[in-house]
Amino acid sequence: MGLEKLTISVENEGATLVFGNSFVALFNPDKLVFSKTANWRKQNAKQRDCPELQFSNAEPRTLHLELLFDTYDPDDPALKDQDVRTKYTDKIFHLTTVEKHGELHRPPVCRLSWGSAGCIFQGVLQQLEQQFILFAENGTPVRAKLSCTFMEWSNNDLNKQNPESSDIAKMHELKRGETLSSIAAKNYLDPRLWRAIAIENAIDDPLDLKTGSQLLLPPLPIRRS
C-alpha cells in the first residue's frame, strides 16, 4: 500500500450537507494541532485567594496544520515556472470565499480525511496564511507554505443558516432583464433598497449592468436612502 495522503473534501451546493469535489495534499503535514477552549467567568469571592469560576460557554474545536506545495522542477523546462497558485493553492484559498460558492452564500464546509483514520475533522477554513517562499526567474511563485486553521462545523449548523434569508450576505448572478430594483424586490421585498446594492458593489450607473456579473447583496437591516 502506498503512502496515504491527507484529503480535503468540499461541500456541494444544496440544502443538505453532501461532499463532492476533493483534492489531496501534495505533502502530508508533519503535525496536526487540535485546540478546544472553554470560557469561564470569574465570580467575586471576598477573602479568598482564588475566585469562584462559573462556566460560560465552549468554543468550537479548531484544527491547525501547515501544507507545502511545490511546482518547481529544474530538470523539466515546462515546470520551471509553473505558478503554484493556479495549480494548487488557489483551491484552498477559495475555501475562504463566497464568490466560488454562490448558491451556498458562504464559504463551504470541508471534511478532512487521512488514510485509515477516515474523517479527522469537519469544519470551515477560518484563517489562511500563504507564504510564497520560492520564485522562478520571471517572478512566478513556484513554492508555497500554507498555514490553515479550520473551525469545527456541526451538521446542526446547516439548519440554522437558511441561504435564502435576507439577513445574511449572499452572492447574486445578474440575469438578463434584471434591474437593481427587481433584485431588491425579490430579496428584500422592497424595490426601494436597490441603492444599498449599488453602494455595496460600487455601481455608479444602475442602468449599466452586465449580464452574468456577480453582485454582493448586503444583509438586512438596511436603511433606506
Coordinates of C-alpha atoms in Angstrom, one line a residue:
M1 CA 0.0 0.0 0.0
G2 CA 1.3 3.4 -1.0
L3 CA 1.6 6.5 1.2
E4 CA -1.9 7.8 2.2
K5 CA -2.4 11.5 1.6
L6 CA -4.5 14.0 3.5
T7 CA -7.6 14.7 1.5
I8 CA -9.9 17.7 1.7
S9 CA -13.4 17.2 0.5
V10 CA -15.6 20.2 -0.2
E11 CA -19.3 20.7 0.4
N12 CA -21.6 20.6 -2.6
E13 CA -24.1 23.4 -3.1
G14 CA -27.5 22.4 -1.9
A15 CA -29.8 22.1 1.1
T16 CA -28.1 19.0 2.5
L17 CA -24.5 18.6 3.6
V18 CA -23.0 16.4 0.9
F19 CA -19.3 16.4 0.0
G20 CA -18.3 16.3 -3.7
N21 CA -15.0 17.7 -5.1
S22 CA -11.9 16.8 -3.2
F23 CA -8.1 17.4 -3.5
V24 CA -5.2 15.8 -1.8
A25 CA -2.2 17.4 -0.2
L26 CA 1.0 17.3 -2.2
F27 CA 2.9 16.6 1.0
N28 CA 1.3 15.4 4.2
P29 CA 1.5 17.8 7.2
D30 CA 4.1 16.9 9.8
K31 CA 1.7 17.6 12.6
L32 CA -2.0 18.3 13.4
V33 CA -2.8 20.7 16.2
F34 CA -6.3 20.3 17.7
S35 CA -7.5 23.0 20.1
K36 CA -10.6 23.4 22.3
T37 CA -11.5 26.4 24.5
A38 CA -13.9 26.6 27.4
N39 CA -14.8 30.0 28.7
W40 CA -15.3 30.7 32.4
R41 CA -16.4 33.8 34.3
K42 CA -14.7 34.8 37.5
Q43 CA -17.0 35.5 40.3
N44 CA -16.2 37.9 43.1
A45 CA -15.2 36.0 46.2
K46 CA -14.2 38.1 49.2
Q47 CA -11.5 36.9 51.5
R48 CA -10.5 34.1 49.1
D49 CA -7.2 33.6 47.3
C50 CA -8.9 32.1 44.3
P51 CA -12.1 33.4 42.7
E52 CA -15.1 31.1 42.1
L53 CA -15.5 30.1 38.4
Q54 CA -18.8 29.9 36.6
F55 CA -18.9 28.1 33.2
S56 CA -19.9 30.4 30.4
N57 CA -19.7 28.6 27.1
A58 CA -17.5 26.4 24.9
E59 CA -15.8 27.4 21.7
P60 CA -15.8 25.2 18.6
R61 CA -12.8 23.0 18.2
T62 CA -10.1 24.1 15.8
L63 CA -7.6 22.2 13.7
H64 CA -4.3 23.9 12.7
L65 CA -2.0 22.4 10.1
E66 CA 0.6 23.5 7.6
L67 CA 0.8 22.4 4.0
L68 CA 3.6 22.7 1.5
F69 CA 3.0 22.9 -2.3
D70 CA 5.8 23.0 -4.9
T71 CA 5.7 23.1 -8.7
Y72 CA 9.4 23.7 -9.3
D73 CA 11.4 21.1 -11.2
P74 CA 14.8 22.4 -12.6
D75 CA 15.1 19.4 -14.8
D76 CA 11.8 19.9 -16.6
P77 CA 11.6 23.2 -18.6
A78 CA 7.8 23.0 -18.6
L79 CA 7.8 23.0 -14.8
K80 CA 10.4 25.6 -14.0
D81 CA 7.9 28.5 -13.9
Q82 CA 4.6 26.8 -13.3
D83 CA 2.5 29.0 -11.0
V84 CA 1.9 27.2 -7.7
R85 CA -1.2 29.3 -7.1
T86 CA -3.1 28.2 -10.2
K87 CA -2.1 24.5 -9.8
Y88 CA -2.6 24.1 -6.1
T89 CA -3.1 26.9 -3.6
D90 CA -6.0 28.7 -5.2
K91 CA -8.2 25.7 -4.4
I92 CA -7.5 26.2 -0.8
F93 CA -7.8 30.0 -0.9
H94 CA -11.3 29.7 -2.4
L95 CA -12.4 27.7 0.7
T96 CA -12.5 31.1 2.4
T97 CA -14.5 33.0 -0.3
V98 CA -18.2 33.3 -1.1
E99 CA -17.7 34.1 -4.8
K100 CA -16.8 30.5 -5.9
H101 CA -19.8 29.1 -3.9
G102 CA -22.6 31.4 -4.9
E103 CA -25.6 29.1 -4.0
L104 CA -24.3 28.5 -0.5
H105 CA -23.9 32.2 0.2
R106 CA -21.0 31.4 2.4
P107 CA -17.7 29.6 2.2
P108 CA -18.1 25.8 2.1
V109 CA -17.8 23.2 4.9
C110 CA -14.8 20.9 4.4
R111 CA -14.1 17.4 5.6
L112 CA -10.5 16.4 6.2
S113 CA -9.7 12.7 5.9
W114 CA -6.4 10.8 6.2
G115 CA -5.9 7.1 5.5
S116 CA -7.3 4.5 7.8
A117 CA -8.3 7.2 10.3
G118 CA -11.1 8.3 8.0
C119 CA -12.6 11.7 8.7
I120 CA -10.4 13.5 11.2
F121 CA -12.2 16.9 11.2
Q122 CA -15.2 18.6 9.7
G123 CA -15.2 22.4 9.6
V124 CA -14.8 25.7 7.8
L125 CA -11.4 27.3 6.9
Q126 CA -11.4 30.1 9.4
Q127 CA -7.9 31.5 8.7
L128 CA -5.4 31.1 5.9
E129 CA -1.9 32.4 5.6
Q130 CA 0.0 31.9 2.4
Q131 CA 3.8 32.3 2.3
F132 CA 5.4 32.1 -1.2
I133 CA 9.0 31.0 -0.5
L134 CA 10.5 30.3 -3.9
F135 CA 10.1 32.1 -7.2
A136 CA 11.1 31.4 -10.8
E137 CA 13.4 33.8 -12.6
N138 CA 10.4 35.6 -14.1
G139 CA 8.9 36.2 -10.6
T140 CA 6.3 33.4 -10.7
P141 CA 5.8 31.8 -7.3
V142 CA 6.6 28.1 -7.5
R143 CA 6.6 27.0 -3.9
A144 CA 4.2 27.9 -1.1
K145 CA 3.7 27.1 2.6
L146 CA 0.1 27.4 3.8
S147 CA -0.9 27.8 7.4
C148 CA -4.5 26.7 7.8
T149 CA -6.9 26.9 10.7
F150 CA -10.2 25.1 10.4
M151 CA -13.1 25.7 12.8
E152 CA -15.5 22.9 13.8
W153 CA -18.8 22.8 12.0
S154 CA -21.7 20.8 13.3
N155 CA -24.3 19.3 11.0
N156 CA -26.9 21.1 13.1
D157 CA -25.4 24.4 12.0
L158 CA -26.7 23.8 8.5
N159 CA -30.3 24.1 9.7
K160 CA -29.6 27.4 11.4
Q161 CA -28.4 29.1 8.2
N162 CA -31.0 29.5 5.5
P163 CA -29.2 30.7 2.4
E164 CA -32.4 32.3 1.2
S165 CA -32.7 34.5 4.2
S166 CA -32.3 38.3 3.7
D167 CA -30.4 38.7 7.0
I168 CA -27.2 37.2 5.6
A169 CA -24.9 38.4 2.8
K170 CA -25.1 36.5 -0.4
M171 CA -24.0 36.5 -4.0
H172 CA -26.3 37.0 -6.9
E173 CA -25.6 36.4 -10.6
L174 CA -27.2 39.1 -12.7
K175 CA -29.6 37.7 -15.2
R176 CA -30.8 39.3 -18.5
G177 CA -33.6 41.8 -17.9
E178 CA -32.9 42.2 -14.1
T179 CA -32.5 45.6 -12.5
L180 CA -31.3 46.6 -9.1
S181 CA -34.9 47.4 -8.2
S182 CA -36.1 44.0 -9.2
I183 CA -33.3 42.3 -7.3
A184 CA -34.1 44.3 -4.2
A185 CA -37.8 43.5 -4.5
K186 CA -37.1 39.8 -4.8
N187 CA -34.5 39.6 -2.0
Y188 CA -35.7 42.3 0.4
L189 CA -39.4 42.6 -0.6
D190 CA -38.7 46.3 -1.2
P191 CA -37.5 47.7 -4.5
R192 CA -36.5 50.9 -2.8
L193 CA -33.5 49.2 -1.3
W194 CA -31.8 49.0 -4.7
R195 CA -29.4 51.8 -3.7
A196 CA -27.8 49.6 -1.0
I197 CA -26.9 47.0 -3.6
A198 CA -25.4 49.8 -5.8
I199 CA -23.3 51.1 -2.9
E200 CA -22.1 47.7 -1.9
N201 CA -21.0 46.9 -5.4
A202 CA -19.6 50.4 -6.3
I203 CA -22.2 50.7 -9.1
D204 CA -22.3 54.3 -10.4
D205 CA -24.8 53.8 -13.1
P206 CA -27.6 51.4 -12.2
L207 CA -28.7 51.3 -15.9
D208 CA -25.3 50.0 -17.0
L209 CA -25.4 46.4 -15.7
K210 CA -23.6 43.5 -17.3
T211 CA -25.4 40.2 -17.5
G212 CA -23.5 37.4 -15.7
S213 CA -21.7 39.7 -13.3
Q214 CA -21.7 38.8 -9.6
L215 CA -23.4 41.1 -7.1
L216 CA -22.9 41.0 -3.3
L217 CA -26.3 41.5 -1.6
P218 CA -25.8 43.1 1.8
P219 CA -27.8 41.6 4.8
L220 CA -30.7 43.4 6.4
P221 CA -31.3 45.6 8.2
I222 CA -30.6 48.3 5.6
R223 CA -31.5 52.0 6.0
R224 CA -33.5 53.4 3.1
S225 CA -32.0 56.4 1.4

